[in-house]
mmCIF file of N, CA, C and O in Angstrom:
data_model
loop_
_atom_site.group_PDB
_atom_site.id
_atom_site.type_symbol
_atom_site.label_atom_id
_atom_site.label_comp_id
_atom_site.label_asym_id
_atom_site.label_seq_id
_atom_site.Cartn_x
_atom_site.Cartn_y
_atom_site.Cartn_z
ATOM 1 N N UNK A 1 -35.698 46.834 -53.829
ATOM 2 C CA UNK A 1 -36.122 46.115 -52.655
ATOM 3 C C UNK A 1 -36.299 44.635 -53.017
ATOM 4 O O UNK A 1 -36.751 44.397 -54.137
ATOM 5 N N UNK A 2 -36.002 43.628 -52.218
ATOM 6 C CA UNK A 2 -35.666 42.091 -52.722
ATOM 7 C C UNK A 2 -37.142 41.997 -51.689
ATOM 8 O O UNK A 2 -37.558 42.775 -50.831
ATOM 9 N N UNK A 3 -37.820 40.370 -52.329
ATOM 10 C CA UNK A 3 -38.778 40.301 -51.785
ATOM 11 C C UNK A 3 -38.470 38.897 -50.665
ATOM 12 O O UNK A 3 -37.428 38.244 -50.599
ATOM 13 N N UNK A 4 -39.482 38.745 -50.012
ATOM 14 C CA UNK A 4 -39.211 37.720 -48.967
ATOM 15 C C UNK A 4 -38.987 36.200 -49.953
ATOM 16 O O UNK A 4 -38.688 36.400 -51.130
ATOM 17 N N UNK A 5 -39.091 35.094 -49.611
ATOM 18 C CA UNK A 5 -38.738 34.028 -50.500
ATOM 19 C C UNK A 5 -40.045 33.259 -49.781
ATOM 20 O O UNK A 5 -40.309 33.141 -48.584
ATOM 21 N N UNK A 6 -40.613 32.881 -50.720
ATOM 22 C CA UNK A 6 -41.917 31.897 -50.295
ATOM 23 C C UNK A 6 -41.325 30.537 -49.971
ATOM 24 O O UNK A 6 -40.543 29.857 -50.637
ATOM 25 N N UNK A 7 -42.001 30.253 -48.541
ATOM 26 C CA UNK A 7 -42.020 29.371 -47.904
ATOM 27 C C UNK A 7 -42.993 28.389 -47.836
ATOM 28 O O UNK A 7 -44.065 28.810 -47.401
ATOM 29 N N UNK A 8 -42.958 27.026 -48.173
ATOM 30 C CA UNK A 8 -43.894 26.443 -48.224
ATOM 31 C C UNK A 8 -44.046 25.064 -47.124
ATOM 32 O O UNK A 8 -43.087 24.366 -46.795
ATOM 33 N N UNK A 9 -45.676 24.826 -46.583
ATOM 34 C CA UNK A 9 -45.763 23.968 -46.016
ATOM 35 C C UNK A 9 -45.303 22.328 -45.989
ATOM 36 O O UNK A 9 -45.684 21.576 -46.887
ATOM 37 N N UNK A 10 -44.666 21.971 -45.158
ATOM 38 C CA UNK A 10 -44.423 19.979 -45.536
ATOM 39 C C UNK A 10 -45.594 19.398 -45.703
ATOM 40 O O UNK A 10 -45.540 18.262 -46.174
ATOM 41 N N UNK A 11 -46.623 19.822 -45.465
ATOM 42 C CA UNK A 11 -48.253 18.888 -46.062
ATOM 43 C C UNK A 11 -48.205 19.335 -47.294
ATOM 44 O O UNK A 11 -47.891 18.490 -48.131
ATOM 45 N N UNK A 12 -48.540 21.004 -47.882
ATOM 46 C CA UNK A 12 -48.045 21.261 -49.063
ATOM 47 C C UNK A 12 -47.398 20.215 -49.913
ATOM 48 O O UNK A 12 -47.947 19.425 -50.681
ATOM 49 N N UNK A 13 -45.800 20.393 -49.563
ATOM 50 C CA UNK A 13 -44.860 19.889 -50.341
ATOM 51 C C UNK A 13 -45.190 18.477 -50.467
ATOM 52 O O UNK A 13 -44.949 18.042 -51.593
ATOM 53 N N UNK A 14 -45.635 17.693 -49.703
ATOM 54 C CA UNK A 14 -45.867 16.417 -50.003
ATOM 55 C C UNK A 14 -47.449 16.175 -50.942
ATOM 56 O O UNK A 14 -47.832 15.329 -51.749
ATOM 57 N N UNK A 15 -47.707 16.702 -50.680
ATOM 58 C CA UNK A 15 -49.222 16.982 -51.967
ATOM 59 C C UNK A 15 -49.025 17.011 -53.401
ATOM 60 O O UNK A 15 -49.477 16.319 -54.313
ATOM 61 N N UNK A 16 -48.017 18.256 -53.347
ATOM 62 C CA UNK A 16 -47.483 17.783 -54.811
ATOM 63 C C UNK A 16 -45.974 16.833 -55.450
ATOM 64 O O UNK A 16 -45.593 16.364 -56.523
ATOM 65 N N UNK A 17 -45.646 16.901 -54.494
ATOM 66 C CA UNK A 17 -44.656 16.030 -54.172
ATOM 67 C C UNK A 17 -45.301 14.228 -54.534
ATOM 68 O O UNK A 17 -44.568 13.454 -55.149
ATOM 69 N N UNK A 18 -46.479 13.859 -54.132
ATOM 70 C CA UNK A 18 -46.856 12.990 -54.280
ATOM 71 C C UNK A 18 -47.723 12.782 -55.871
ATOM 72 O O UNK A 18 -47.874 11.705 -56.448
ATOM 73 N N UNK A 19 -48.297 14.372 -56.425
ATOM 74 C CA UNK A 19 -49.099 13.857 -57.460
ATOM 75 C C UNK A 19 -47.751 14.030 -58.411
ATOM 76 O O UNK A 19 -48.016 13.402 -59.436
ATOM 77 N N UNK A 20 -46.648 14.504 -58.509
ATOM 78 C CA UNK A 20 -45.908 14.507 -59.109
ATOM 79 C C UNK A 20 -45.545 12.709 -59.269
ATOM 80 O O UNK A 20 -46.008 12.222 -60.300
ATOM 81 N N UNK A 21 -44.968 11.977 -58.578
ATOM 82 C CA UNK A 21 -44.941 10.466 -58.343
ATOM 83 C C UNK A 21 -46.014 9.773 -59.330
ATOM 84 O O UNK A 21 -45.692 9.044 -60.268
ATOM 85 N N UNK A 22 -47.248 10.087 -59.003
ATOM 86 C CA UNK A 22 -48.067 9.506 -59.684
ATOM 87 C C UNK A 22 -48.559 9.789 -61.150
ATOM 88 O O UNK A 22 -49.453 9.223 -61.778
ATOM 89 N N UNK A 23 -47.696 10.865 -61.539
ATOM 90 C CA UNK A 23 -47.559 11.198 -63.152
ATOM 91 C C UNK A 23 -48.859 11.419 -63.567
ATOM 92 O O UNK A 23 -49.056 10.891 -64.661
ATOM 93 N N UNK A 24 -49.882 12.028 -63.092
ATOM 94 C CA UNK A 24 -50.850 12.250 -63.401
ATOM 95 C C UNK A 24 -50.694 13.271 -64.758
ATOM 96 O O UNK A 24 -50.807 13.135 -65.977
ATOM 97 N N UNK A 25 -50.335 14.472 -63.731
ATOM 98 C CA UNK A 25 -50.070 15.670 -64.813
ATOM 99 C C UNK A 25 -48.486 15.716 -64.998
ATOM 100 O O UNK A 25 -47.750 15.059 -64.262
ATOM 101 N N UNK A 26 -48.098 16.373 -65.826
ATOM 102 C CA UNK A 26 -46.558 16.586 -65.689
ATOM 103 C C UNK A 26 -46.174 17.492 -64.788
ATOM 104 O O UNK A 26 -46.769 18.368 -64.161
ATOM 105 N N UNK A 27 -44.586 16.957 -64.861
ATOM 106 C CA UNK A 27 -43.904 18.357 -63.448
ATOM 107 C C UNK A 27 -44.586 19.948 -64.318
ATOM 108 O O UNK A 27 -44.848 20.926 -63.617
ATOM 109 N N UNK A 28 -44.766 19.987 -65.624
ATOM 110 C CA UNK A 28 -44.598 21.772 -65.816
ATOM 111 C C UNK A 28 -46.376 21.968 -65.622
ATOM 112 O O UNK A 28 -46.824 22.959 -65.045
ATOM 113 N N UNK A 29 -47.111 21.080 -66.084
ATOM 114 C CA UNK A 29 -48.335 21.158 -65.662
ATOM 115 C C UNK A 29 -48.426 21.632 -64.027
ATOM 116 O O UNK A 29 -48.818 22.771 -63.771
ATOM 117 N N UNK A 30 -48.006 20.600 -62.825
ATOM 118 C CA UNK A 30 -48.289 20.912 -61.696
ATOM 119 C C UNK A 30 -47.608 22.294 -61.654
ATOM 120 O O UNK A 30 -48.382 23.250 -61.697
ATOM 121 N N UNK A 31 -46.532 22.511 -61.592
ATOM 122 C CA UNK A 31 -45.460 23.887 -61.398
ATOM 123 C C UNK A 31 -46.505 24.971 -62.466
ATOM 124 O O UNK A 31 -45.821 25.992 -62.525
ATOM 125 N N UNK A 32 -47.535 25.176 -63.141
ATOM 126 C CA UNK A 32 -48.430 25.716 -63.253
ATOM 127 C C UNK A 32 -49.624 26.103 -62.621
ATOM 128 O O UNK A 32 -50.022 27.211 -62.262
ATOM 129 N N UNK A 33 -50.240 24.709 -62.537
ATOM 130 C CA UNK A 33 -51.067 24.683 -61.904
ATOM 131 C C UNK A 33 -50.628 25.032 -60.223
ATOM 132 O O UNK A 33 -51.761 24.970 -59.747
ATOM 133 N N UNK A 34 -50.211 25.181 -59.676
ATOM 134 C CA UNK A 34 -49.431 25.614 -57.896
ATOM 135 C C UNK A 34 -48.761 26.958 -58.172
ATOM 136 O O UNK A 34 -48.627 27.625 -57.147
ATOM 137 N N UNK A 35 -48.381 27.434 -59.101
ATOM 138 C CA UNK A 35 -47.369 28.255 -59.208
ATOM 139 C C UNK A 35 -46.023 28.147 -58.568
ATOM 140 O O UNK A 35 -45.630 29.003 -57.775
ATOM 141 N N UNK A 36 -45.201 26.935 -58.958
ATOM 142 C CA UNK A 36 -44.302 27.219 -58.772
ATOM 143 C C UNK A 36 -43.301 26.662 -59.856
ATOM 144 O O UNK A 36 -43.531 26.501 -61.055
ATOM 145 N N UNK A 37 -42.236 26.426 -59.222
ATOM 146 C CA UNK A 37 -40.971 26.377 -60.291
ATOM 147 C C UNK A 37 -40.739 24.789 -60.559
ATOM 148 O O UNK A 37 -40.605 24.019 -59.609
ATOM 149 N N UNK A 38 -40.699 24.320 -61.992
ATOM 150 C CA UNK A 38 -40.927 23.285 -61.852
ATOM 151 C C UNK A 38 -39.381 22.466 -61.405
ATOM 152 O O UNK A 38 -39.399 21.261 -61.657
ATOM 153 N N UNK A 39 -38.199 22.946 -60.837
ATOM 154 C CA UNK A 39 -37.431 22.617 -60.368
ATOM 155 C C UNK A 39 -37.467 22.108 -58.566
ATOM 156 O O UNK A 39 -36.832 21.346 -57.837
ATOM 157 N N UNK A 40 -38.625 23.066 -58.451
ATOM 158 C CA UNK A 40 -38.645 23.004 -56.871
ATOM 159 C C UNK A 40 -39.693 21.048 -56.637
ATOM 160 O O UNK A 40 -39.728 20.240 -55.709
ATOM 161 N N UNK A 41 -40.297 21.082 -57.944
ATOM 162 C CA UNK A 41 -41.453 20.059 -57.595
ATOM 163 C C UNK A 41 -40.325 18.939 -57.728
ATOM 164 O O UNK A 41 -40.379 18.135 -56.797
ATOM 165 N N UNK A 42 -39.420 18.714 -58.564
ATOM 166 C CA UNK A 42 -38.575 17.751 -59.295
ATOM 167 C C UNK A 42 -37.409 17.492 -57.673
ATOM 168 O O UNK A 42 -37.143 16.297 -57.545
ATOM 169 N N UNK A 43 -36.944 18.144 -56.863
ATOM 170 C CA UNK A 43 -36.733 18.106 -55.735
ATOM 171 C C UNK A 43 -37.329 17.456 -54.570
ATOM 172 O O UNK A 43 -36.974 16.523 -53.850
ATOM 173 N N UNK A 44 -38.605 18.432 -54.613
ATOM 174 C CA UNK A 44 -39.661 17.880 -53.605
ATOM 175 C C UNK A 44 -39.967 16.361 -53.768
ATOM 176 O O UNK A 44 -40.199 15.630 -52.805
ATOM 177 N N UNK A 45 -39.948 15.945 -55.065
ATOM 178 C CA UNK A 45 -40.105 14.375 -55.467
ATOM 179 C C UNK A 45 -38.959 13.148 -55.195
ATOM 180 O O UNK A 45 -38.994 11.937 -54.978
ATOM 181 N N UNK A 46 -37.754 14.376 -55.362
ATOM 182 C CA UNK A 46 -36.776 13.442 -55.014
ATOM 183 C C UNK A 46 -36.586 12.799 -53.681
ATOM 184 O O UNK A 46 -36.305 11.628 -53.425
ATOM 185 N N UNK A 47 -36.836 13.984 -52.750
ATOM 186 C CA UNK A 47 -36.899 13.746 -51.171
ATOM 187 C C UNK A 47 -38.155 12.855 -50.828
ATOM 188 O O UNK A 47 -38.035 11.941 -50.012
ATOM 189 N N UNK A 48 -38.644 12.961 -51.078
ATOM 190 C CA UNK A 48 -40.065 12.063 -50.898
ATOM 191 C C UNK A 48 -39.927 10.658 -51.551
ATOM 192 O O UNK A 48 -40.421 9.685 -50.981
ATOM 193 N N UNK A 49 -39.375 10.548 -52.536
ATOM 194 C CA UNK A 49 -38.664 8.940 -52.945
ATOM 195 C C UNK A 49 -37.567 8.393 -52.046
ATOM 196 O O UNK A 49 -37.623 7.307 -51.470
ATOM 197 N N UNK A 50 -36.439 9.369 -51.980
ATOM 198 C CA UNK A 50 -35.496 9.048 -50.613
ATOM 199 C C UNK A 50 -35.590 8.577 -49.897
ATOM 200 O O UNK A 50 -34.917 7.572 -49.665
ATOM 201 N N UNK A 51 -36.808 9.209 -48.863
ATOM 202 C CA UNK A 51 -37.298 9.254 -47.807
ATOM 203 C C UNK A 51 -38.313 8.677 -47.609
ATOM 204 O O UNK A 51 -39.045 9.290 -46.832
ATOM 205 N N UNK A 52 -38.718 7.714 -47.980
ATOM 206 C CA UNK A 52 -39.771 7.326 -47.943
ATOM 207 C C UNK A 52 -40.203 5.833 -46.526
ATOM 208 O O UNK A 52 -41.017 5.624 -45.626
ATOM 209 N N UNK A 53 -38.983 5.152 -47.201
ATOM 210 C CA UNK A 53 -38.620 4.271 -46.011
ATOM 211 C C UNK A 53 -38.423 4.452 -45.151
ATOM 212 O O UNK A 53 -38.402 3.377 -44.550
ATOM 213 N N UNK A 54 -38.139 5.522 -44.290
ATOM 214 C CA UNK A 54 -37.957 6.319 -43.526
ATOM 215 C C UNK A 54 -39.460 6.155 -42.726
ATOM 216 O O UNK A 54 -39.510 5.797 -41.549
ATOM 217 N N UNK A 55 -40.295 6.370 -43.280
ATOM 218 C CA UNK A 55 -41.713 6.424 -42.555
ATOM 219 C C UNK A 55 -41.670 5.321 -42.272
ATOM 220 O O UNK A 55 -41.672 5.326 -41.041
ATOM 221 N N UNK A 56 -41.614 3.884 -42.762
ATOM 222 C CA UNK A 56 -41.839 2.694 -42.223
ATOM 223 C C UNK A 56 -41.017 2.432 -41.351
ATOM 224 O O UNK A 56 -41.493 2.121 -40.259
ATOM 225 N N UNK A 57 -39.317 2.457 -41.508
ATOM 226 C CA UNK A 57 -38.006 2.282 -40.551
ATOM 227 C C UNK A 57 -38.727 2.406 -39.275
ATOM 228 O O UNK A 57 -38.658 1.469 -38.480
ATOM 229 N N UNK A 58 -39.441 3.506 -38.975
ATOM 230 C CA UNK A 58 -39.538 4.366 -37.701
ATOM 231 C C UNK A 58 -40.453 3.499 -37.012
ATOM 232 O O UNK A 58 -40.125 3.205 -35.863
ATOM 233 N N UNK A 59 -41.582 3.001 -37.480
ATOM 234 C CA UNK A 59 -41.980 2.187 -36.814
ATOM 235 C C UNK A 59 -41.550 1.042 -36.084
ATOM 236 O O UNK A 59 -41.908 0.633 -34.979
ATOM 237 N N UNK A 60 -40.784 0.631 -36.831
ATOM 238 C CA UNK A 60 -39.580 -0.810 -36.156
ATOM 239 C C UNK A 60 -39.216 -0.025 -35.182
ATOM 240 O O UNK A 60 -39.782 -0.360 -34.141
ATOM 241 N N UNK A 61 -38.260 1.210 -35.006
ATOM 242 C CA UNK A 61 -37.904 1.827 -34.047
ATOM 243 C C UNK A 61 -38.589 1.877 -32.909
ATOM 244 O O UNK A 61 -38.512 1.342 -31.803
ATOM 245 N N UNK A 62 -39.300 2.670 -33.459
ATOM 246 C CA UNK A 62 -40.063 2.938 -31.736
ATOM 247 C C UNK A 62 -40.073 1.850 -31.216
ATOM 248 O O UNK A 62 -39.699 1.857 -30.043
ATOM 249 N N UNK A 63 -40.576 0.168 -31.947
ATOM 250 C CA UNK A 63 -40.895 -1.180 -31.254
ATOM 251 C C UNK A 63 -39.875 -1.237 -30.592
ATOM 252 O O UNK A 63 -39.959 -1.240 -29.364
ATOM 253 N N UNK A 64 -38.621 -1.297 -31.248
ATOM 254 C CA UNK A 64 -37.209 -1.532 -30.582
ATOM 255 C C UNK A 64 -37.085 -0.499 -28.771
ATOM 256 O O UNK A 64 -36.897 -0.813 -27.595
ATOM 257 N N UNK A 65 -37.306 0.676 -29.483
ATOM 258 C CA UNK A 65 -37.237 1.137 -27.713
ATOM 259 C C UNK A 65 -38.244 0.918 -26.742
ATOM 260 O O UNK A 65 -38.024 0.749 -25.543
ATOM 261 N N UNK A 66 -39.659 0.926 -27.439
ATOM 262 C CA UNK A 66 -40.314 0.675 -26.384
ATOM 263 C C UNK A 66 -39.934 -0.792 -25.543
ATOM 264 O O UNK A 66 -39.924 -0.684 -24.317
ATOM 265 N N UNK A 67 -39.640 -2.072 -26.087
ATOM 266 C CA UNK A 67 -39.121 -3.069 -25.577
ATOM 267 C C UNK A 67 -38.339 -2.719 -24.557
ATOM 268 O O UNK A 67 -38.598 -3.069 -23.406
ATOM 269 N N UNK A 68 -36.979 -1.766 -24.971
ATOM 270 C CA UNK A 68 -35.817 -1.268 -24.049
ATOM 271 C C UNK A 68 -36.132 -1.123 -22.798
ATOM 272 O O UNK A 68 -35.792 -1.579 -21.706
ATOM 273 N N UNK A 69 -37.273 0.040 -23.469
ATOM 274 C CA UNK A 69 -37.719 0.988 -22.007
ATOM 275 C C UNK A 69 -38.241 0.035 -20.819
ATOM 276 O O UNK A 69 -38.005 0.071 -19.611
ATOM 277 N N UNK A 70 -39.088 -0.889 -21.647
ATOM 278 C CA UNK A 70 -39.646 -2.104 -20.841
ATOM 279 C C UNK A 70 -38.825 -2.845 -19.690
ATOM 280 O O UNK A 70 -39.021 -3.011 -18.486
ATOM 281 N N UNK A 71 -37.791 -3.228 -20.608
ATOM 282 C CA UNK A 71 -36.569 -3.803 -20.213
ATOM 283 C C UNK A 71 -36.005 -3.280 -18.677
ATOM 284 O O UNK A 71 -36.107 -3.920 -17.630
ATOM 285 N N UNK A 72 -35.279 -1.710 -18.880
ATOM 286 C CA UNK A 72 -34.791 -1.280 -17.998
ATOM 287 C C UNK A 72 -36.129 -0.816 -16.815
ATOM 288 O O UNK A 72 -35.888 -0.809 -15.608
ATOM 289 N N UNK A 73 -37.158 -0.542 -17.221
ATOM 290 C CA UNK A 73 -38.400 -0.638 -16.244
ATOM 291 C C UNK A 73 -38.169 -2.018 -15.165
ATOM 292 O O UNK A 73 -38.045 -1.908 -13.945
ATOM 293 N N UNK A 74 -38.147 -3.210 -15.869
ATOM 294 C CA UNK A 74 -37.501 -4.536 -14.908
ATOM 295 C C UNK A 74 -37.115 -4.506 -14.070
ATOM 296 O O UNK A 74 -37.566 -4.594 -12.928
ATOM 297 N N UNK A 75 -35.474 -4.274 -14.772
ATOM 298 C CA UNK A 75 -34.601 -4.232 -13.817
ATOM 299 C C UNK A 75 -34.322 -2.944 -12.692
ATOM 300 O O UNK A 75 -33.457 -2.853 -11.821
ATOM 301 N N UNK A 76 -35.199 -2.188 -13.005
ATOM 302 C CA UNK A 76 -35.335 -0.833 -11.789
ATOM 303 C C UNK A 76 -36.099 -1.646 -11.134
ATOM 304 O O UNK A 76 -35.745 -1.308 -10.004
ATOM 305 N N UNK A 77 -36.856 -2.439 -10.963
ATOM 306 C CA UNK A 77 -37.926 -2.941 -9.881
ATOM 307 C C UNK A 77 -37.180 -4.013 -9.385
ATOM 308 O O UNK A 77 -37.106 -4.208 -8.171
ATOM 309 N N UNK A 78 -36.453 -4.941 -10.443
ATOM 310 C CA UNK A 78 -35.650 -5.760 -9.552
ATOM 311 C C UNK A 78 -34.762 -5.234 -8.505
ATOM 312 O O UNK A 78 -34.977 -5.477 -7.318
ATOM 313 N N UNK A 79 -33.812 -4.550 -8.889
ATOM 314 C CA UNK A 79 -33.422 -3.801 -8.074
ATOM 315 C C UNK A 79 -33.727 -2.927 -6.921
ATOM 316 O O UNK A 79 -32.911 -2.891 -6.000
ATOM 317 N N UNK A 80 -34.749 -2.255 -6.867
ATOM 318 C CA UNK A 80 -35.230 -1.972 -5.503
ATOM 319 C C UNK A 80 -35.785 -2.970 -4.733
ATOM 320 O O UNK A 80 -35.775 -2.734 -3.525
ATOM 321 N N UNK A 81 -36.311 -4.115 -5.116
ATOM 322 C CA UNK A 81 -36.721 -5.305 -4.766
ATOM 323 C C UNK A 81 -35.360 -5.138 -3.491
ATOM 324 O O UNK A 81 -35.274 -4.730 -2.333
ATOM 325 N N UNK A 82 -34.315 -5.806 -4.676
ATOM 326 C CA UNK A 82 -33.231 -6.158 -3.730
ATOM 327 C C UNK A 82 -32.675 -5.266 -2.641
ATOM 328 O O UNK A 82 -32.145 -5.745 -1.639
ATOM 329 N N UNK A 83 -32.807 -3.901 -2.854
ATOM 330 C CA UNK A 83 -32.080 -2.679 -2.610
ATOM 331 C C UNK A 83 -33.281 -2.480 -1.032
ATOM 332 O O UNK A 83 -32.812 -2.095 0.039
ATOM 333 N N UNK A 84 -34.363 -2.722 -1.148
ATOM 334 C CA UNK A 84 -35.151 -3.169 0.161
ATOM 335 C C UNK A 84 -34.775 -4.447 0.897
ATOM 336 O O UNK A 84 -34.773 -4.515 2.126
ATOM 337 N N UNK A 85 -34.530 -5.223 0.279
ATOM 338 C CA UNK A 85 -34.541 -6.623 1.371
ATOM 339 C C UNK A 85 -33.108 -5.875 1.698
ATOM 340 O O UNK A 85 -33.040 -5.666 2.909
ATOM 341 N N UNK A 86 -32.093 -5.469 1.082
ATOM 342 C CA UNK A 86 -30.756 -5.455 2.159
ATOM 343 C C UNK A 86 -31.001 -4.446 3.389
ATOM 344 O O UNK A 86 -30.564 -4.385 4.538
ATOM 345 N N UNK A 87 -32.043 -3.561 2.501
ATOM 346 C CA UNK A 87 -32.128 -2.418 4.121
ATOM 347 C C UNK A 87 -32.661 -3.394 5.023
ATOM 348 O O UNK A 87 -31.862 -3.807 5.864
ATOM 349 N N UNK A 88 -33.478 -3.721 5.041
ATOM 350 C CA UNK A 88 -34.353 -4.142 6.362
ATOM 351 C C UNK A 88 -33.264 -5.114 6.941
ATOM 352 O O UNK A 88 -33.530 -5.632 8.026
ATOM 353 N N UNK A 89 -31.898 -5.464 6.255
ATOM 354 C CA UNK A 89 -31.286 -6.540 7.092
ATOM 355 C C UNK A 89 -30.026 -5.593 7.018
ATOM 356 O O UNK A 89 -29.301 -5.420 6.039
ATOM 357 N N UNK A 90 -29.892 -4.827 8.685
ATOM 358 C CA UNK A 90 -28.743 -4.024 9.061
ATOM 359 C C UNK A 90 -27.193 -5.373 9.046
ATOM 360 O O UNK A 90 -26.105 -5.014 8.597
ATOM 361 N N UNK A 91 -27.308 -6.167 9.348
ATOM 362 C CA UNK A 91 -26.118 -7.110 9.274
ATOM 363 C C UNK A 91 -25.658 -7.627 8.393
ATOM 364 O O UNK A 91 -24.746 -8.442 8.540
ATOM 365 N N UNK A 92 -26.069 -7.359 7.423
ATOM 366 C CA UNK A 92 -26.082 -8.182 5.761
ATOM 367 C C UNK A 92 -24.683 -6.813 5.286
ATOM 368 O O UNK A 92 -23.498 -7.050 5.054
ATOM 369 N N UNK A 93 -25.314 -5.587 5.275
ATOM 370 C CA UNK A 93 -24.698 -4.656 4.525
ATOM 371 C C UNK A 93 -23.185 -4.227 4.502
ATOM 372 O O UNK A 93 -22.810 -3.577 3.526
ATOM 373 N N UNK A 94 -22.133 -4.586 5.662
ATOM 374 C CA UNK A 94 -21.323 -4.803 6.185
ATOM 375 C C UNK A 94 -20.741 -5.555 4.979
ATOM 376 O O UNK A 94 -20.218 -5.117 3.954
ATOM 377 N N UNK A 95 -21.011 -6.996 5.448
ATOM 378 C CA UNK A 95 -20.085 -8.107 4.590
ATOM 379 C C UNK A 95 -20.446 -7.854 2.736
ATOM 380 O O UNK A 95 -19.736 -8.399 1.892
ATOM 381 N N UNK A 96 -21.492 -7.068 2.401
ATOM 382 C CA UNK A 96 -21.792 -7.172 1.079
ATOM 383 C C UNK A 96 -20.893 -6.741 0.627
ATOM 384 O O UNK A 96 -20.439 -7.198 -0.422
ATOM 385 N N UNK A 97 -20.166 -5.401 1.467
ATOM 386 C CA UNK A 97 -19.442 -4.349 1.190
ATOM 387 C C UNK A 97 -17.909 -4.871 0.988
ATOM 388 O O UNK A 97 -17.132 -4.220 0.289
ATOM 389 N N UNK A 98 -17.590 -5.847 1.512
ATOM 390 C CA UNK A 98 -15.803 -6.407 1.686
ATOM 391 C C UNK A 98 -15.453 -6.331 3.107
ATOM 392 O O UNK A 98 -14.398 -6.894 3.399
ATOM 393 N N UNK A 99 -16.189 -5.682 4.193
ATOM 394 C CA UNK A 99 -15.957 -6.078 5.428
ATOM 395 C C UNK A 99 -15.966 -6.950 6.011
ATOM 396 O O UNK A 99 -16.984 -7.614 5.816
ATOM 397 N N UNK A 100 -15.012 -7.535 7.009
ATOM 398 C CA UNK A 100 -14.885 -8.211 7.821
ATOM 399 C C UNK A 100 -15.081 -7.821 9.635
ATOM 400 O O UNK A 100 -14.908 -6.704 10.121
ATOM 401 N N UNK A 101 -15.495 -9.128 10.426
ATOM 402 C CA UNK A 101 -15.730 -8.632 11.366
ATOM 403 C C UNK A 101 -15.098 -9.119 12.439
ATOM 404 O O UNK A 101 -15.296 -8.624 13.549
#
């Protein structure tokens, strides 16, 4: 009978993932001390160096869309702005269109 494969948490993994970084103890120390494999910690470290910029990037991001969103918020109001003044003027809508009269 094969057993299930332990799954571990991303708070987890970044816990030791992080004291690994800081060389406190060594990878075979922590992979002792946690019980696990000290291949899995040497991984977990790699992704977490990778990725790291990643946490900051994102912040620029969001700034970037929220601006967007801002943006097209505008021009939806400009636009009904306008999209009202032509209703209320039945004679306008005609010629806006390419008609002639």
């Amino acid at each position: 009978m094969s057993q299930k494969r332990k799954q571990y948490s991303a708070e987890f993994k970044a816990k030791v993932a992080m004291q690994a970084l800081r060389e406190e103890l060594t990878v075979a120390q922590l992979a002792q001390k946690y019980g696990i494999h000290p291949t899995m910690i040497g991984y977990w470290k790699k992704q977490l160096a990778e990725h790291a910029a990643e946490i900051f990037a994102h912040g620029t991001q969001h700034d970037d869309t929220a601006q967007t969103i801002a943006e097209l918020y505008r021009q939806i109001g400009q636009l009904k702005v306008e999209n009202d003044f032509l209703a209320s003027r039945p004679g306008i809508i005609p010629f806006a269109r390419g008609a002639t009269t």
